[in-house]
PDB file of C-alpha atoms in Angstrom:
ATOM      1  CA  MET A 758     -24.052  27.437 -10.096  1.00  0.00           C
ATOM      2  CA  ASP A 759     -27.300  26.292  -8.475  1.00  0.00           C
ATOM      3  CA  ALA A 760     -28.714  27.772  -5.258  1.00  0.00           C
ATOM      4  CA  PRO A 761     -27.360  25.133  -2.820  1.00  0.00           C
ATOM      5  CA  ALA A 762     -23.855  25.393  -4.311  1.00  0.00           C
ATOM      6  CA  LEU A 763     -24.121  29.168  -4.186  1.00  0.00           C
ATOM      7  CA  LEU A 764     -25.123  29.061  -0.520  1.00  0.00           C
ATOM      8  CA  ARG A 765     -22.210  26.764   0.289  1.00  0.00           C
ATOM      9  CA  ALA A 766     -19.744  28.921  -1.646  1.00  0.00           C
ATOM     10  CA  ASN A 767     -20.936  32.031   0.197  1.00  0.00           C
ATOM     11  CA  ALA A 768     -21.626  30.377   3.548  1.00  0.00           C
ATOM     12  CA  ASP A 769     -18.946  32.245   5.499  1.00  0.00           C
ATOM     13  CA  ASP A 770     -20.129  35.625   4.225  1.00  0.00           C
ATOM     14  CA  ILE A 771     -23.805  34.780   4.760  1.00  0.00           C
ATOM     15  CA  VAL A 772     -23.153  33.626   8.301  1.00  0.00           C
ATOM     16  CA  GLU A 773     -20.935  36.600   9.196  1.00  0.00           C
ATOM     17  CA  GLN A 774     -23.442  39.112   7.814  1.00  0.00           C
ATOM     18  CA  SER A 775     -26.230  37.351   9.703  1.00  0.00           C
ATOM     19  CA  VAL A 776     -24.221  37.249  12.933  1.00  0.00           C
ATOM     20  CA  ASP A 777     -23.504  40.980  12.649  1.00  0.00           C
ATOM     21  CA  ALA A 778     -27.177  41.718  12.000  1.00  0.00           C
ATOM     22  CA  VAL A 779     -28.413  39.534  14.876  1.00  0.00           C
ATOM     23  CA  LEU A 780     -25.931  41.085  17.300  1.00  0.00           C
ATOM     24  CA  GLY A 781     -26.805  44.535  15.948  1.00  0.00           C
ATOM     25  CA  SER A 782     -30.468  43.837  16.665  1.00  0.00           C
ATOM     26  CA  LYS A 783     -29.580  43.582  20.340  1.00  0.00           C
ATOM     27  CA  LEU A 784     -31.412  40.309  20.843  1.00  0.00           C
ATOM     28  CA  THR A 785     -30.564  39.819  24.510  1.00  0.00           C
ATOM     29  CA  ARG A 786     -30.088  36.052  24.638  1.00  0.00           C
ATOM     30  CA  TYR A 787     -28.164  35.861  21.373  1.00  0.00           C
ATOM     31  CA  THR A 788     -25.886  38.673  22.470  1.00  0.00           C
ATOM     32  CA  ALA A 789     -25.265  36.848  25.751  1.00  0.00           C
ATOM     33  CA  SER A 790     -24.504  33.609  23.877  1.00  0.00           C
ATOM     34  CA  GLY A 791     -21.681  35.294  22.019  1.00  0.00           C
ATOM     35  CA  ARG A 792     -20.469  35.534  18.459  1.00  0.00           C
ATOM     36  CA  ASP A 793     -18.907  32.066  18.208  1.00  0.00           C
ATOM     37  CA  VAL A 794     -22.004  30.220  19.436  1.00  0.00           C
ATOM     38  CA  LEU A 795     -24.236  32.280  17.163  1.00  0.00           C
ATOM     39  CA  ARG A 796     -21.935  31.651  14.212  1.00  0.00           C
ATOM     40  CA  CYS A 797     -22.110  27.872  14.772  1.00  0.00           C
ATOM     41  CA  ARG A 798     -25.889  27.941  15.125  1.00  0.00           C
ATOM     42  CA  LEU A 799     -26.483  29.987  11.984  1.00  0.00           C
ATOM     43  CA  SER A 800     -23.959  27.943  10.022  1.00  0.00           C
ATOM     44  CA  ALA A 801     -25.711  24.701  10.981  1.00  0.00           C
ATOM     45  CA  LEU A 802     -29.087  26.122   9.967  1.00  0.00           C
ATOM     46  CA  LEU A 803     -27.725  27.397   6.661  1.00  0.00           C
ATOM     47  CA  ASP A 804     -26.214  23.974   5.962  1.00  0.00           C
ATOM     48  CA  VAL A 805     -29.449  22.102   6.590  1.00  0.00           C
ATOM     49  CA  LEU A 806     -31.311  24.677   4.480  1.00  0.00           C
ATOM     50  CA  ALA A 807     -28.909  24.203   1.545  1.00  0.00           C
ATOM     51  CA  ARG A 808     -29.278  20.431   1.820  1.00  0.00           C
ATOM     52  CA  GLY A 809     -33.058  20.798   1.886  1.00  0.00           C
ATOM     53  CA  ILE A 810     -33.102  22.957  -1.225  1.00  0.00           C
ATOM     54  CA  GLU A 811     -30.804  20.510  -2.995  1.00  0.00           C
ATOM     55  CA  ALA A 812     -32.890  17.459  -2.063  1.00  0.00           C
ATOM     56  CA  HIS A 813     -36.262  19.235  -2.479  1.00  0.00           C
ATOM     57  CA  ASP A 814     -37.019  18.078   1.054  1.00  0.00           C
ATOM     58  CA  ALA A 815     -38.085  20.332   3.913  1.00  0.00           C
ATOM     59  CA  ALA A 816     -38.118  17.545   6.523  1.00  0.00           C
ATOM     60  CA  PRO A 817     -34.520  17.944   7.770  1.00  0.00           C
ATOM     61  CA  THR A 818     -34.918  21.705   8.149  1.00  0.00           C
ATOM     62  CA  ILE A 819     -38.242  21.228   9.925  1.00  0.00           C
ATOM     63  CA  ALA A 820     -36.653  18.683  12.270  1.00  0.00           C
ATOM     64  CA  ARG A 821     -33.813  21.115  12.981  1.00  0.00           C
ATOM     65  CA  ALA A 822     -36.325  23.886  13.694  1.00  0.00           C
ATOM     66  CA  CYS A 823     -38.081  21.675  16.254  1.00  0.00           C
ATOM     67  CA  SER A 824     -34.731  20.964  17.904  1.00  0.00           C
ATOM     68  CA  ILE A 825     -33.941  24.664  17.922  1.00  0.00           C
ATOM     69  CA  ALA A 826     -37.285  25.356  19.617  1.00  0.00           C
ATOM     70  CA  ALA A 827     -36.518  22.873  22.392  1.00  0.00           C
ATOM     71  CA  GLU A 828     -32.949  24.104  22.845  1.00  0.00           C
ATOM     72  CA  ARG A 829     -33.794  27.794  22.885  1.00  0.00           C
ATOM     73  CA  TYR A 830     -36.840  27.297  25.094  1.00  0.00           C
ATOM     74  CA  ALA A 831     -34.702  25.408  27.613  1.00  0.00           C
ATOM     75  CA  ASP A 832     -32.140  28.236  27.492  1.00  0.00           C
ATOM     76  CA  GLY A 833     -34.789  30.889  28.207  1.00  0.00           C
ATOM     77  CA  PHE A 834     -34.941  32.498  24.767  1.00  0.00           C
ATOM     78  CA  GLU A 835     -38.140  34.237  23.775  1.00  0.00           C
ATOM     79  CA  LEU A 836     -39.819  32.905  20.647  1.00  0.00           C
ATOM     80  CA  GLN A 837     -39.599  36.362  19.080  1.00  0.00           C
ATOM     81  CA  GLU A 838     -35.802  36.349  19.413  1.00  0.00           C
ATOM     82  CA  VAL A 839     -35.457  32.984  17.702  1.00  0.00           C
ATOM     83  CA  GLN A 840     -37.800  33.951  14.877  1.00  0.00           C
ATOM     84  CA  CYS A 841     -35.956  37.226  14.399  1.00  0.00           C
ATOM     85  CA  ALA A 842     -32.587  35.455  14.088  1.00  0.00           C
ATOM     86  CA  ILE A 843     -33.973  33.065  11.477  1.00  0.00           C
ATOM     87  CA  ASN A 844     -35.575  35.953   9.589  1.00  0.00           C
ATOM     88  CA  ILE A 845     -32.220  37.708   9.511  1.00  0.00           C
ATOM     89  CA  LEU A 846     -30.550  34.617   8.040  1.00  0.00           C
ATOM     90  CA  GLU A 847     -33.361  34.336   5.485  1.00  0.00           C
ATOM     91  CA  ALA A 848     -32.970  37.978   4.427  1.00  0.00           C
ATOM     92  CA  THR A 849     -29.225  37.536   4.022  1.00  0.00           C
ATOM     93  CA  VAL A 850     -29.710  34.400   1.916  1.00  0.00           C
ATOM     94  CA  TRP A 851     -32.278  36.269  -0.175  1.00  0.00           C
ATOM     95  CA  GLN A 852     -29.777  39.061  -0.863  1.00  0.00           C
ATOM     96  CA  VAL A 853     -27.057  36.622  -1.939  1.00  0.00           C
ATOM     97  CA  LEU A 854     -29.393  34.707  -4.234  1.00  0.00           C
ATOM     98  CA  ALA A 855     -30.667  37.938  -5.771  1.00  0.00           C
ATOM     99  CA  ARG A 856     -27.152  39.189  -6.368  1.00  0.00           C
ATOM    100  CA  GLU A 857     -25.607  35.949  -7.646  1.00  0.00           C
ATOM    101  CA  LEU A 858     -28.273  33.980  -9.500  1.00  0.00           C
ATOM    102  CA  PRO A 859     -29.388  34.673 -13.047  1.00  0.00           C
ATOM    103  CA  VAL A 860     -32.862  36.158 -13.150  1.00  0.00           C
ATOM    104  CA  GLU A 861     -34.354  33.036 -14.739  1.00  0.00           C
ATOM    105  CA  ARG A 862     -33.236  30.867 -11.776  1.00  0.00           C
ATOM    106  CA  PHE A 863     -33.897  33.349  -8.999  1.00  0.00           C
ATOM    107  CA  ALA A 864     -37.647  32.728  -8.659  1.00  0.00           C
ATOM    108  CA  ASP A 865     -37.257  28.969  -8.249  1.00  0.00           C
ATOM    109  CA  ALA A 866     -34.449  29.374  -5.722  1.00  0.00           C
ATOM    110  CA  ILE A 867     -36.392  31.891  -3.643  1.00  0.00           C
ATOM    111  CA  ARG A 868     -39.525  29.756  -3.803  1.00  0.00           C
ATOM    112  CA  ALA A 869     -37.601  26.704  -2.538  1.00  0.00           C
ATOM    113  CA  MET A 870     -35.782  28.621   0.181  1.00  0.00           C
ATOM    114  CA  SER A 871     -38.872  30.496   1.358  1.00  0.00           C
ATOM    115  CA  SER A 872     -41.027  27.368   1.342  1.00  0.00           C
ATOM    116  CA  ILE A 873     -38.564  25.360   3.381  1.00  0.00           C
ATOM    117  CA  LEU A 874     -37.871  28.141   5.879  1.00  0.00           C
ATOM    118  CA  GLY A 875     -41.558  29.000   6.106  1.00  0.00           C
ATOM    119  CA  LEU A 876     -42.422  25.420   7.040  1.00  0.00           C
ATOM    120  CA  ALA A 877     -39.498  25.327   9.454  1.00  0.00           C
ATOM    121  CA  LYS A 878     -40.499  28.594  11.140  1.00  0.00           C
ATOM    122  CA  ASP A 879     -44.065  27.342  11.498  1.00  0.00           C
ATOM    123  CA  ALA A 880     -42.830  24.095  13.083  1.00  0.00           C
ATOM    124  CA  LEU A 881     -40.517  26.056  15.367  1.00  0.00           C
ATOM    125  CA  ALA A 882     -43.355  28.280  16.578  1.00  0.00           C
ATOM    126  CA  ARG A 883     -45.712  25.357  17.142  1.00  0.00           C
ATOM    127  CA  SER A 884     -43.041  23.402  19.024  1.00  0.00           C
ATOM    128  CA  TYR A 885     -42.138  26.402  21.147  1.00  0.00           C
ATOM    129  CA  VAL A 886     -45.777  27.116  22.034  1.00  0.00           C
ATOM    130  CA  GLU A 887     -46.346  23.457  22.929  1.00  0.00           C
ATOM    131  CA  LEU A 888     -43.359  23.580  25.268  1.00  0.00           C
ATOM    132  CA  ALA A 889     -44.581  26.809  26.853  1.00  0.00           C
ATOM    133  CA  ALA A 890     -48.114  25.445  27.262  1.00  0.00           C
ATOM    134  CA  GLY A 891     -46.761  22.443  29.132  1.00  0.00           C
ATOM    135  CA  HIS A 892     -45.172  24.613  31.814  1.00  0.00           C
ATOM    136  CA  HIS A 893     -47.920  26.321  33.763  1.00  0.00           C
ATOM    137  CA  ALA A 894     -47.244  28.983  36.324  1.00  0.00           C
ATOM    138  CA  PRO A 895     -47.775  27.887  39.931  1.00  0.00           C
ATOM    139  CA  ALA A 896     -51.355  28.240  41.069  1.00  0.00           C
ATOM    140  CA  VAL A 897     -52.232  31.156  43.281  1.00  0.00           C
ATOM    141  CA  ASP A 898     -53.539  30.205  46.724  1.00  0.00           C
ATOM    142  CA  THR A 899     -56.751  32.211  46.565  1.00  0.00           C
ATOM    143  CA  ALA A 900     -57.771  31.100  50.064  1.00  0.00           C
ATOM    144  CA  ALA A 901     -54.830  33.090  51.441  1.00  0.00           C
ATOM    145  CA  LEU A 902     -56.207  36.201  49.777  1.00  0.00           C
ATOM    146  CA  PHE A 903     -59.364  35.996  51.872  1.00  0.00           C
ATOM    147  CA  ARG A 904     -57.723  35.276  55.245  1.00  0.00           C
ATOM    148  CA  GLY A 905     -56.862  38.907  55.725  1.00  0.00           C
ATOM    149  CA  THR A 906     -53.701  40.440  57.104  1.00  0.00           C
ATOM    150  CA  ASP A 907     -53.989  39.251  60.698  1.00  0.00           C
ATOM    151  CA  GLY A 908     -51.224  36.704  60.286  1.00  0.00           C
ATOM    152  CA  VAL A 909     -48.832  39.087  58.566  1.00  0.00           C
TER     153      VAL A 909
END
């Protein structure tokens, strides 16, 4: 069985282990979102990752990462939380591949998975930072600081 087929065959276990680990990490926003939402999100990411490995194409996973950045930013997630959740999924995938693949196919599978997720995580971070940079805090009225306390 190749890596994408292996990921699909073990998808439920990978997602459940990842959900448990994310919730166990006490990532505030993910905990508030709930198990079912988290399960759907991780399952969708795992699916696009498996398709990317199969097609030798990181573009769909990168596009999904950019969408995730916009969605999570809009929902008030911190970048660190999102990266941590993806890292947890990656570690779980790594464990399954290490356990299930023959040694001679493991290196190629890990290289493909790590390359795709690495590019996706980079795109996610850049997208998130661009969104954050576009929303400046309100300017402080410095003139009010020098008027004193007479009007208070």
